[in-house]
Coordinates of C-alpha atoms in Angstrom, one line a residue:
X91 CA 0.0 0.0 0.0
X92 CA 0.9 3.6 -0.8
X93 CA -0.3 6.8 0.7
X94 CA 0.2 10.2 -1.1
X95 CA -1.1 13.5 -0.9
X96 CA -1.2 13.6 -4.8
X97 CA -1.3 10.7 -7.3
X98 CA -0.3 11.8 -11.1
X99 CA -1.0 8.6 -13.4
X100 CA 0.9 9.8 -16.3
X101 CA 4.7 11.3 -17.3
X102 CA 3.6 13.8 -19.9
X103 CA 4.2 18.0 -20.0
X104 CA 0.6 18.1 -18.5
X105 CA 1.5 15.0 -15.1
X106 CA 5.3 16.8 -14.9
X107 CA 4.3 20.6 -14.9
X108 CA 2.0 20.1 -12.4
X109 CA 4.1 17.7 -10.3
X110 CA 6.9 20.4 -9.8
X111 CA 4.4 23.1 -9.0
X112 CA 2.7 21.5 -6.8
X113 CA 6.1 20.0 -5.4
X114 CA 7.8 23.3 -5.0
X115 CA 4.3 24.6 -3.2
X116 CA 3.9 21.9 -0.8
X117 CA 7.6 20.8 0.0
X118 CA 6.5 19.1 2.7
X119 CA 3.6 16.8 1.1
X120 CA 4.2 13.7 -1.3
X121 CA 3.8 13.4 -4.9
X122 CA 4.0 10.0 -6.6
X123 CA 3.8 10.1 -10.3
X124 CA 2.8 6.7 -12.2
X125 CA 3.8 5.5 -15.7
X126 CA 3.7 2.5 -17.0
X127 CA 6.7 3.1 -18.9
X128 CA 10.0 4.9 -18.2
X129 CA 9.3 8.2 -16.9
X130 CA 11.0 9.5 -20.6
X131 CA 8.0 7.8 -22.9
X132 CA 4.8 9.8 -23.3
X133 CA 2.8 11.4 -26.6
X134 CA 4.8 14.9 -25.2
X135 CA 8.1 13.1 -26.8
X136 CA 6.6 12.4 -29.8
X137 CA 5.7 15.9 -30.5
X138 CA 8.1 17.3 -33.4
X139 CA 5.8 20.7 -34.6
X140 CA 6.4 22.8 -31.4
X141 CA 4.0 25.1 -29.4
X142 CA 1.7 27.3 -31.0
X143 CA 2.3 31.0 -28.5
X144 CA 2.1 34.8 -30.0
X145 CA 5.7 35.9 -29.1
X146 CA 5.6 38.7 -32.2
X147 CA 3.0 41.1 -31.2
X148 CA 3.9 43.6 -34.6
X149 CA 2.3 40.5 -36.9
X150 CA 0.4 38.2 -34.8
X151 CA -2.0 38.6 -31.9
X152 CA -3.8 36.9 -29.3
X153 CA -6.8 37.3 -31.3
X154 CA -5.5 36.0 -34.5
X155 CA -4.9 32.9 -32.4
X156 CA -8.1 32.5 -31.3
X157 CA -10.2 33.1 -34.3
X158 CA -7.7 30.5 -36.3
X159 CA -8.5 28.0 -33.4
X160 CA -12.3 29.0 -33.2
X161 CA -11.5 28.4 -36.9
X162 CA -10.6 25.1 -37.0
X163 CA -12.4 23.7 -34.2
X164 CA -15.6 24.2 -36.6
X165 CA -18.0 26.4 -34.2
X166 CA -17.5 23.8 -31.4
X167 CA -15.1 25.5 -29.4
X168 CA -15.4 27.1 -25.3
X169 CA -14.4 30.6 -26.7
X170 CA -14.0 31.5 -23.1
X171 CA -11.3 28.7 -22.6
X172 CA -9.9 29.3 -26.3
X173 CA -8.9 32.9 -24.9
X174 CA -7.8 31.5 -21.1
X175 CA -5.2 29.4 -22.9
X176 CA -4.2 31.4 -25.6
X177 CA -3.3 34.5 -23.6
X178 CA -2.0 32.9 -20.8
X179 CA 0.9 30.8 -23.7
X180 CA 3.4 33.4 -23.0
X181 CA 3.8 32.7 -19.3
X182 CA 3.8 29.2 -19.5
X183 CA 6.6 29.5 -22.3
X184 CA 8.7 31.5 -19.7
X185 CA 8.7 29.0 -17.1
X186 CA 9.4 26.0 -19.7
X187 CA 12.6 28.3 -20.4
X188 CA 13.5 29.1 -16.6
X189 CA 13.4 24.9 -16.9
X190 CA 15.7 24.6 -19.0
X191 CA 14.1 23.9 -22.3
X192 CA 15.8 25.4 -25.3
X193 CA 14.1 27.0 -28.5
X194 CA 15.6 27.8 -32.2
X195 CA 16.4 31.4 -32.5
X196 CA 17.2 33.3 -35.7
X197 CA 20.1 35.8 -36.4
X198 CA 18.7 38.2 -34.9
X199 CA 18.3 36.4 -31.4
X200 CA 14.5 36.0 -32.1
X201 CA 12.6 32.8 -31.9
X202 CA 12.4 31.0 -34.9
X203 CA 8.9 30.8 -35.9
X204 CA 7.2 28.2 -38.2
X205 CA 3.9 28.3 -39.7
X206 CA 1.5 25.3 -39.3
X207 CA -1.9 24.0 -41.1
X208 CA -4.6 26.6 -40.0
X209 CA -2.4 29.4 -38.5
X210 CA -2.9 32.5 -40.1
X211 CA 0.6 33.9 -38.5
X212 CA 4.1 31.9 -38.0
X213 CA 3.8 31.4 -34.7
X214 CA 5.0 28.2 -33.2
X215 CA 8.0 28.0 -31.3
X216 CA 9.9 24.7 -31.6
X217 CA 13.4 23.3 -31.2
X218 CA 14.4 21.9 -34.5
X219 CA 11.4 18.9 -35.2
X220 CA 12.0 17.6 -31.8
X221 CA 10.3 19.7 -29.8
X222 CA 8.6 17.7 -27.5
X223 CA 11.6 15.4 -26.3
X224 CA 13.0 18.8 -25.4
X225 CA 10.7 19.4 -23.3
X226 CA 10.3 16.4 -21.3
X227 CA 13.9 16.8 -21.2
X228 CA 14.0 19.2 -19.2
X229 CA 11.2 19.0 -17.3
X230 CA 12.1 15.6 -16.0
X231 CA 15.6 16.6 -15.2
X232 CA 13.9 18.9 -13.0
X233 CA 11.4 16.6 -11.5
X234 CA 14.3 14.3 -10.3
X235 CA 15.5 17.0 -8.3
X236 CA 12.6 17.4 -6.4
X237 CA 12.9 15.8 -2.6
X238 CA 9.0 14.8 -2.6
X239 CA 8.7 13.3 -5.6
X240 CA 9.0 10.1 -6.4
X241 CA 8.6 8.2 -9.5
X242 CA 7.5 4.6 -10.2
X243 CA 8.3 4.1 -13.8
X244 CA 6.8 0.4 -15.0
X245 CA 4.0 0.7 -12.7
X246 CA 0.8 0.3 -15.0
X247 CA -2.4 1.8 -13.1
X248 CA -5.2 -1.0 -13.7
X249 CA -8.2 0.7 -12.2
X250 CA -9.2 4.4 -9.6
X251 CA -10.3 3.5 -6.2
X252 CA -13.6 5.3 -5.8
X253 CA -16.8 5.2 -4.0
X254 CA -20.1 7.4 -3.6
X255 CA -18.1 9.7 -6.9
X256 CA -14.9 10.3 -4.8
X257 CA -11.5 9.2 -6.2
X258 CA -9.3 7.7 -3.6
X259 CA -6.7 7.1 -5.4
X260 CA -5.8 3.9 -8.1
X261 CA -4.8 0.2 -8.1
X262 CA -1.4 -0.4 -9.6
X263 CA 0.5 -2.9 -11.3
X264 CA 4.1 -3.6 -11.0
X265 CA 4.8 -5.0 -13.8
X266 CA 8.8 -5.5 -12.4
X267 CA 7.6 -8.3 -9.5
X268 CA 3.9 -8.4 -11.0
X269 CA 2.9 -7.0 -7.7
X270 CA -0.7 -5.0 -7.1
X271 CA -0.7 -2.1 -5.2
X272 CA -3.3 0.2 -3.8
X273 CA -1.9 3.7 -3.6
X274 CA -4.6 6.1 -1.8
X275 CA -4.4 10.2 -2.5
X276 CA -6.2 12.9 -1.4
X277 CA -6.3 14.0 -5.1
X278 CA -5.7 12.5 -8.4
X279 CA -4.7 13.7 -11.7
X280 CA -5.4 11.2 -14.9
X281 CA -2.5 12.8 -17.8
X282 CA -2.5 9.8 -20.0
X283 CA -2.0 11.2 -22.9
X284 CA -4.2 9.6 -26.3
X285 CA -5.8 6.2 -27.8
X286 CA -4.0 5.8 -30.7
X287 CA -3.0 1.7 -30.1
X288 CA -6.7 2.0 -30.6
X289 CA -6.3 2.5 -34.3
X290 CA -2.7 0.9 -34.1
X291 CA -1.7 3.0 -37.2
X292 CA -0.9 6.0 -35.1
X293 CA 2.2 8.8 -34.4
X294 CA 1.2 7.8 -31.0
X295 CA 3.9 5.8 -29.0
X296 CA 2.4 2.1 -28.0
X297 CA 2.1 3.5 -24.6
X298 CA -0.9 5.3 -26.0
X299 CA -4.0 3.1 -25.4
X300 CA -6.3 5.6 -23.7
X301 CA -6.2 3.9 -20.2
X302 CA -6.7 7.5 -18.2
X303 CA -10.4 7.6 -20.0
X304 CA -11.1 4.1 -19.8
X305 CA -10.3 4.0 -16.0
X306 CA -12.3 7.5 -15.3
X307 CA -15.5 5.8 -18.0
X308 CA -15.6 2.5 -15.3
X309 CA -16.3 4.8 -12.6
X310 CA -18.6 7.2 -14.3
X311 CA -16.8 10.2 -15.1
X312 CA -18.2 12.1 -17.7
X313 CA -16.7 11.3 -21.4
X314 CA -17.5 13.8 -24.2
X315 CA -16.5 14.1 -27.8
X316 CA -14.5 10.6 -28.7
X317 CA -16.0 11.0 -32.0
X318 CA -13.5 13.8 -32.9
X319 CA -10.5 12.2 -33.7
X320 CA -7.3 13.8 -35.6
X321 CA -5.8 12.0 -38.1
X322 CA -2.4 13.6 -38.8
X323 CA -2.5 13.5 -42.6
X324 CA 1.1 13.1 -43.4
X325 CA 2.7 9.7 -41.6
X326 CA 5.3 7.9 -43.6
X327 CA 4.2 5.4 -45.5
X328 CA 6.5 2.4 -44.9
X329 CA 3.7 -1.1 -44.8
X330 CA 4.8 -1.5 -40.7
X331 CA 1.9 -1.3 -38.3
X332 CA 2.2 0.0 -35.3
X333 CA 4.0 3.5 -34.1
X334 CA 4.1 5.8 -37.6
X335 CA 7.0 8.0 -38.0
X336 CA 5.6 11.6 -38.2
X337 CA 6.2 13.9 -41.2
X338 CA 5.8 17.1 -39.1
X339 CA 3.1 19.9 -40.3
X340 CA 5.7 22.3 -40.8
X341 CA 7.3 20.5 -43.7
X342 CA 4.1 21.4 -45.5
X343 CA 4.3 24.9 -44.2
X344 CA 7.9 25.3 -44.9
X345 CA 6.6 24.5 -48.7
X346 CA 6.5 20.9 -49.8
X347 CA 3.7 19.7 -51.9
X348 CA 1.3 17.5 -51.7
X349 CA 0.9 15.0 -54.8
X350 CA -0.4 12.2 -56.6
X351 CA 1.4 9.2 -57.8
X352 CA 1.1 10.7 -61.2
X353 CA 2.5 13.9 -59.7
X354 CA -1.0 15.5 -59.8
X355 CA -1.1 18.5 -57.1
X356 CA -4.2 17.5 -55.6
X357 CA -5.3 19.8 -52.5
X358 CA -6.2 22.6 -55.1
X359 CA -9.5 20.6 -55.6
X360 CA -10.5 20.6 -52.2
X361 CA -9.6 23.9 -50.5
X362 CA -8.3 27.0 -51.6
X363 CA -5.4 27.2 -48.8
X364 CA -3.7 24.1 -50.9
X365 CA -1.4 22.3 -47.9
X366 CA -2.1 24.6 -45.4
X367 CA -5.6 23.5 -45.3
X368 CA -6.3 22.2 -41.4
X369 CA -5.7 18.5 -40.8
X370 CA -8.9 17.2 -41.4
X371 CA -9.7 18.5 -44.8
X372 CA -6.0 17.4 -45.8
X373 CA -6.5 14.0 -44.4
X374 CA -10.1 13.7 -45.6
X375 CA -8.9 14.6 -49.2
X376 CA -6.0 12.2 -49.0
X377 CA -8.5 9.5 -47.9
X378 CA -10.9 10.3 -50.8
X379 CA -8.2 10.2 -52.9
X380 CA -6.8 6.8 -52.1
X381 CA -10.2 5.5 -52.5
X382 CA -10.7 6.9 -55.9
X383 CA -7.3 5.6 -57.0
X384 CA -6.8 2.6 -55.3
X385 CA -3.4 3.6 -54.2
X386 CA -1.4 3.1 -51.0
X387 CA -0.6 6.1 -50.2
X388 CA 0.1 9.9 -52.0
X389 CA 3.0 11.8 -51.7
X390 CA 4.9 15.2 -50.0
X391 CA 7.5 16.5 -52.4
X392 CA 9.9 18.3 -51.2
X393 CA 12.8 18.4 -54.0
X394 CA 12.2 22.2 -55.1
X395 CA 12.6 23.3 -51.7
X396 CA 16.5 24.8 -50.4
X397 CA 17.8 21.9 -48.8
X398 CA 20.6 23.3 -46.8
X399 CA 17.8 25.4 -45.1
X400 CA 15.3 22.1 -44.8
X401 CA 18.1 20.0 -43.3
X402 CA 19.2 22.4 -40.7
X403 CA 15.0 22.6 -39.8
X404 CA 14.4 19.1 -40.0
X405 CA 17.1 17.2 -38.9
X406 CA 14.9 13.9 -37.9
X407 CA 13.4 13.6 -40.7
X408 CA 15.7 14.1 -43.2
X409 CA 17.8 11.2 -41.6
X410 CA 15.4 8.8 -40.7
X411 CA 13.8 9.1 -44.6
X412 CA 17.6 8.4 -45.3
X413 CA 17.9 5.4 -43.4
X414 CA 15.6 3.9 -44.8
X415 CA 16.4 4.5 -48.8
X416 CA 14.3 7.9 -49.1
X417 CA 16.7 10.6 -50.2
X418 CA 14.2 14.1 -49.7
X419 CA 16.6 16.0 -52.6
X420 CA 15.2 13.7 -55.2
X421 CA 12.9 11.7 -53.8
X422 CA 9.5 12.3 -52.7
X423 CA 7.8 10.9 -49.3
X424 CA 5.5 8.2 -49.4
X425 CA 2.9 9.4 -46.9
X426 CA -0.1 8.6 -45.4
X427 CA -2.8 9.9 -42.6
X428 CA -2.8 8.0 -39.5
X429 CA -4.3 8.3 -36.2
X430 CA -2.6 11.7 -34.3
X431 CA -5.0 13.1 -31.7
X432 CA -8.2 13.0 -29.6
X433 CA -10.1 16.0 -29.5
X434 CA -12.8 14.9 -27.0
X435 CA -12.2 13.1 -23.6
X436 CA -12.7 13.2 -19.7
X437 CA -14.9 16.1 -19.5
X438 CA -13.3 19.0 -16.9
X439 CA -14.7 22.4 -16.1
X440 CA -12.2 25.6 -15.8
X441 CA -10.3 24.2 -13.1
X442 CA -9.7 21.0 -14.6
X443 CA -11.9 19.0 -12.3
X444 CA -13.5 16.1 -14.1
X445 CA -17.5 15.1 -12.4
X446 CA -15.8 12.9 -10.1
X447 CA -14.7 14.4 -7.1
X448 CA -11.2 14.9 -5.9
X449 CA -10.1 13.4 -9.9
X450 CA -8.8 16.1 -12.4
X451 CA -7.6 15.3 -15.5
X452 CA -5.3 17.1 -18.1
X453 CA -3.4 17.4 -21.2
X454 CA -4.9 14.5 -24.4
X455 CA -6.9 12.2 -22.0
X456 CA -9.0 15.3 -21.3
X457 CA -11.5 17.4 -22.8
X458 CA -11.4 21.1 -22.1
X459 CA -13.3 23.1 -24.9
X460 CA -9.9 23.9 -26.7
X461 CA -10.4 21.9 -29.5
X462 CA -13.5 21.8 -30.4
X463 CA -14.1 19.2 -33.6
X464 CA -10.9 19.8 -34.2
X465 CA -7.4 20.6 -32.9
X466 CA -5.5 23.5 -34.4
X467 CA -1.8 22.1 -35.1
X468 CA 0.8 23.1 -31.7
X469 CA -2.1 23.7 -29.9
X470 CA -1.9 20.4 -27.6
X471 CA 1.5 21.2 -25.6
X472 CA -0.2 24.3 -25.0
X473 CA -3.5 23.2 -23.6
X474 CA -1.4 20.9 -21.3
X475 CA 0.7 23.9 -19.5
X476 CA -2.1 26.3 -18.9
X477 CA -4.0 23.6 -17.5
X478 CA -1.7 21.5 -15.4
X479 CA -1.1 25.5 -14.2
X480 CA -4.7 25.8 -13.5
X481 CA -5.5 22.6 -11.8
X482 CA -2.2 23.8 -10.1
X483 CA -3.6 27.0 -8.6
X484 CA -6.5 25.5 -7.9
X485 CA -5.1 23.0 -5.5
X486 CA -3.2 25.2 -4.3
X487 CA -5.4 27.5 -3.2
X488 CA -8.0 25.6 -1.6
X489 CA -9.2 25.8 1.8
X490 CA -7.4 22.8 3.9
X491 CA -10.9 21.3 5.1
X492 CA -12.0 20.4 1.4
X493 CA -9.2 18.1 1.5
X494 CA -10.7 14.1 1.0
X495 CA -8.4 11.6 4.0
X496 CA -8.1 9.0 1.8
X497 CA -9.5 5.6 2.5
X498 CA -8.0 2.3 3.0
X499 CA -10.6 -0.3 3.4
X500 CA -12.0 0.0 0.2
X501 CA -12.4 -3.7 -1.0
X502 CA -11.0 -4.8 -4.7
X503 CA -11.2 -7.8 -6.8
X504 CA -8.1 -7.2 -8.7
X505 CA -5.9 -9.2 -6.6
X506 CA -6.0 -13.0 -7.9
X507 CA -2.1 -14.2 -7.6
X508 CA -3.4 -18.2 -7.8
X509 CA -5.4 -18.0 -11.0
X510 CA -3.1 -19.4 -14.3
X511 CA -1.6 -17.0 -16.1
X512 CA -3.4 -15.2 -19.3
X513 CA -2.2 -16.2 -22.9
X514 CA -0.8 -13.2 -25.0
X515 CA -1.2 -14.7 -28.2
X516 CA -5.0 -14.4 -27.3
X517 CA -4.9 -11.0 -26.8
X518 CA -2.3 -10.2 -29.5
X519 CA -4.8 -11.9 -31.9
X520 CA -8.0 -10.0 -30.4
X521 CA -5.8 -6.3 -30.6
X522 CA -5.1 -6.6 -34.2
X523 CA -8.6 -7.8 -35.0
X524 CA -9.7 -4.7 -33.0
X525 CA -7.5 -2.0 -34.8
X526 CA -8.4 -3.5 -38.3
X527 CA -12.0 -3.0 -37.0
X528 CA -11.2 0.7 -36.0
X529 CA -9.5 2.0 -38.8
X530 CA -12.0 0.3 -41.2
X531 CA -15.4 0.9 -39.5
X532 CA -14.7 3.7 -37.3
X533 CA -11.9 5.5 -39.0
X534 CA -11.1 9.0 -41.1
X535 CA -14.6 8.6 -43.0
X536 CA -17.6 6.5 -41.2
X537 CA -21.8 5.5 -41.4
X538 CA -23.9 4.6 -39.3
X539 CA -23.9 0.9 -41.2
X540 CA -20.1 0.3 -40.4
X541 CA -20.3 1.7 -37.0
X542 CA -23.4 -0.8 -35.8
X543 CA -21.8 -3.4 -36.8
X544 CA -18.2 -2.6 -35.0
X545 CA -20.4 -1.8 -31.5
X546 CA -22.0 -5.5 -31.6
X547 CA -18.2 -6.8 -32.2
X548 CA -16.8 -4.2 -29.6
X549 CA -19.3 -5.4 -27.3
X550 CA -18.5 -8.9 -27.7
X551 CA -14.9 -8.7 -27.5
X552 CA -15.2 -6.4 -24.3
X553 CA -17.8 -9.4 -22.5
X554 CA -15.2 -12.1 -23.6
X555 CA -12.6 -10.2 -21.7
X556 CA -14.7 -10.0 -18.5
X557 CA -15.2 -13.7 -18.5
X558 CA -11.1 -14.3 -19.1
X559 CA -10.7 -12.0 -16.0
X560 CA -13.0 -14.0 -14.0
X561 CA -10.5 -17.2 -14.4
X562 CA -7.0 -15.7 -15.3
X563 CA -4.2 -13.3 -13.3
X564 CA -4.4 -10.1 -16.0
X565 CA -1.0 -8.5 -17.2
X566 CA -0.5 -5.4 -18.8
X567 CA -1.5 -6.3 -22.2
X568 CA -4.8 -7.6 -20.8
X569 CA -5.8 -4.7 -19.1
X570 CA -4.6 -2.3 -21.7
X571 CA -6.5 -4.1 -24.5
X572 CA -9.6 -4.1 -22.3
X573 CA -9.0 0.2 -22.3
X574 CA -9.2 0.4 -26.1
X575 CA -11.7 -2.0 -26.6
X576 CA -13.4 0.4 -23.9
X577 CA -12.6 3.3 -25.9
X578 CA -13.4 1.9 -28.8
X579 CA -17.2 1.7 -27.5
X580 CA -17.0 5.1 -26.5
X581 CA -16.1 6.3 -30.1
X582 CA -18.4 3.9 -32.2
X583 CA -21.4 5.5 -29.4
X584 CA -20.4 8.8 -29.6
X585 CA -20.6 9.0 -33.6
X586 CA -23.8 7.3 -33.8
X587 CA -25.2 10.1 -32.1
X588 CA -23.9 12.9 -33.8
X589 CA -25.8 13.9 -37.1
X590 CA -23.5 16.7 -38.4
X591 CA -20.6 16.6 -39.8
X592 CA -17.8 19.1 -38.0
X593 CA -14.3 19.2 -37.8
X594 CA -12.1 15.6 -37.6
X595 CA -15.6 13.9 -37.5
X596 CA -17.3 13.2 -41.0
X597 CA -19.7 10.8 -41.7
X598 CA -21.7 9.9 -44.5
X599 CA -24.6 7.4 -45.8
X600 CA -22.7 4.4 -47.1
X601 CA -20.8 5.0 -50.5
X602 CA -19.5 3.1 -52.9
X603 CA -16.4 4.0 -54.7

């Protein structure tokens, strides 16, 4: 058993922001911080495009930002939240550089600011295309310093403790000595990041399996807007499932093209902003076009574009296109849309709280109003900063006698350490059956036909689980595959009940093509 004053589930921007604040106002309180990998692995690493602030006041404005993100959120947007986090970018930028983070500069000592799909203004601050392992860089180099924190990497959080809608904490798995822990908290905080396993051809590391929503679904948190789902259009082709390497936005807004096998620019029949167009009419119009063509993928061209320039921006992906027999000076990119980001999520008000009391959640595995139907490109990393900051203040600021004691005779039927083993080939079997399901019935373009039939299998799958849980000890791949199979529910029920069409969601009557 563990006891802590806060439990973060999660080793993100959002979970590590919040731990040091919280650390630094409460030195002498504990924070425990849960990930189920190494504290290093999260979607924050993964992140190459950078953070979308206004640092250049003379040509961008707060209110350029927000219109582009009312923009591309496609009228479904908190307005009110869409200015809280916009405004407040700059601050949270400071302290990620009093941390130690490091962003590109120009000659003139000026950040170095790149243009995305749907910004109107370059405005995203980055450090080269590896922006997000800067950051968790050095924000964990931080964290370690920290006296009250400790870190359990490998600990995989199975279910939260709660009773009468009060969190008291979660049940953990140590996947070293295959151990089951209770660890109570007065609060908890869910940052685990996306769901894109779900789909398993992702940018998302395999971490990503959308456990945080699953766990907060099983004890009835609120869960809004699964049905908007980003689908970064640009992944590189290469016929591997499983983790996509990213071809980062700003390639596109540094200039490449966007183009047929037959070398047909094709985003000038859909939308007059060409490859600038936001993600989900770029990766709707790649879909379409795959469909009509019966192609694999289409392609980004980048050979016309000054490659000493391109090189020194995109370091990453210039070498790992070369490693694997893609030379960008003459080649083009092979590339493809795969799962990137979910819009919707554990539902939080202002101060991150989710309907569950004492449980707050933050960064992906939430849903804030940002968004919208839609994400606007740097816009995540953001979101995570100026709310891990506000659930920060909040907490900190609140009256000692609303603190929850935690409890510790709350009964679970997790721990079964005589029951036979599970076997994985059985769940390796059911996962790719489920992502095959996802990305075919539930995927960039849906109806309503498709999407019955995948929430009769989802449902199956999910009461087949139950019944192995009954009569087997559960690993990690057990319980994870019971989150997406969870989450897949929660997508297939949320688009059957939306009608219109917005944003990353777009359904249609059944079409042949």
């Amino acid at each position: 058993m563990i006891q802590t004053n806060y439990l973060i589930i999660g080793s993100g921007v959002a979970g590590l922001t919040f731990a040091l604040k919280i650390a630094a106002r409460f030195p002498e309180k504990k924070i425990t911080i849960v990930t189920k990998s190494n504290a290093e692995e999260s979607n924050t690493k993964y992140a190459q495009g950078g953070i979308a602030i206004v640092t250049n006041k003379l040509e961008d404005s707060y209110e350029k930002h927000i219109q582009d993100t009312l923009i591309c959120g496609d009228g479904l947007c908190d307005e009110s939240v869409v200015r809280k986090v916009i405004t407040e970018g700059p601050k949270r930028l400071q302290e990620l550089i009093n941390w130690g983070a490091q962003f590109d500069k120009n000659a003139q000592g000026h950040f170095d600011l790149g243009k995305e799909g749907g910004h109107s203004q370059n405005r995203v601050v980055h450090h080269k295309d590896q922006t997000g392992f800067e950051i968790e860089r050095a924000i964990l180099q931080q964290v370690y310093l920290q006296d009250n924190i400790t870190v359990l990497d490998h600990h995989f959080a199975i279910d939260l403790i709660a009773e009468n809608n009060h969190c008291f904490g979660a049940i953990i798995l140590n996947q070293k000595d295959k151990t089951i822990l209770h660890c109570y908290a007065n609060y908890t905080l869910l940052a685990t990041g996306g769901i894109g396993n779900v789909y398993g051809h992702t940018t998302n590391p395999v971490i990503a399996t959308g456990d945080g929503i699953a766990m907060a679904y099983r004890i009835q948190a609120n869960i809004k807007e699964m049905e908007f789902i980003q689908f970064h259009p640009t992944a590189l082709f290469h016929n591997v499932l499983g983790t996509q390497f990213l071809i980062s936005e700003a390639v596109r807004g540094f200039g490449a093209y966007l183009k047929t096998k037959n070398g047909y620019r094709f985003m000038q029949d859909y939308d007059e902003r060409l490859e600038l167009a936001s993600r989900d009419i770029i990766s709707q119009s790649i879909d379409l076009e795959l469909k009509k063509s019966g192609e694999s993928c289409v392609y980004l061209d980048c050979t016309h574009l000054d490659m000493t320039t391109f090189t020194a921006h995109f370091p990453t992906i210039f070498e790992h296109c070369k490693s694997i027999g893609i030379d960008i000076t003459k080649d083009w990119i092979p590339v493809v849309p795969a799962q990137h980001y979910l819009c919707g999520g554990i539902q939080v008000d202002t101060h991150g709280k989710t309907s569950v009391q004492h449980l707050f959640a933050c960064g992906e595995s939430s849903r804030t109003g940002l968004h919208g139907a839609n994400r606007l490109a740097s816009n995540s990393l953001l979101e995570a900063l100026v709310f891990s900051n506000t659930i920060f203040d909040y907490l900190s600021n609140l009256d000692e006698k609303d603190t929850l004691e935690p409890k510790t005779n709350l009964k679970s039927s997790i721990q079964k350490d005589r029951l036979p083993l599970i076997i994985n080939s059985v769940l390796s079997q059911m996962k790719s059956e489920l992502q095959l399901l996802m990305r075919s019935n539930a995927g960039i373009v849906r109806n309503n036909h498709d999407l019955k039939k995948a929430k009769h299998q989802l449902n199956s799958w999910l009461k087949e689980l139950q019944d192995l849980e009954d009569n087997y000890q559960g690993n990690t791949a057990f319980f994870e595959l019971k989150n997406m199979i969870t989450i897949g529910i929660l997508i297939v029920q949320h688009s059957l009940l939306r009608d219109q069409n917005h944003g990353g969601f777009f359904k249609i009557k059944k079409a042949k093509y």
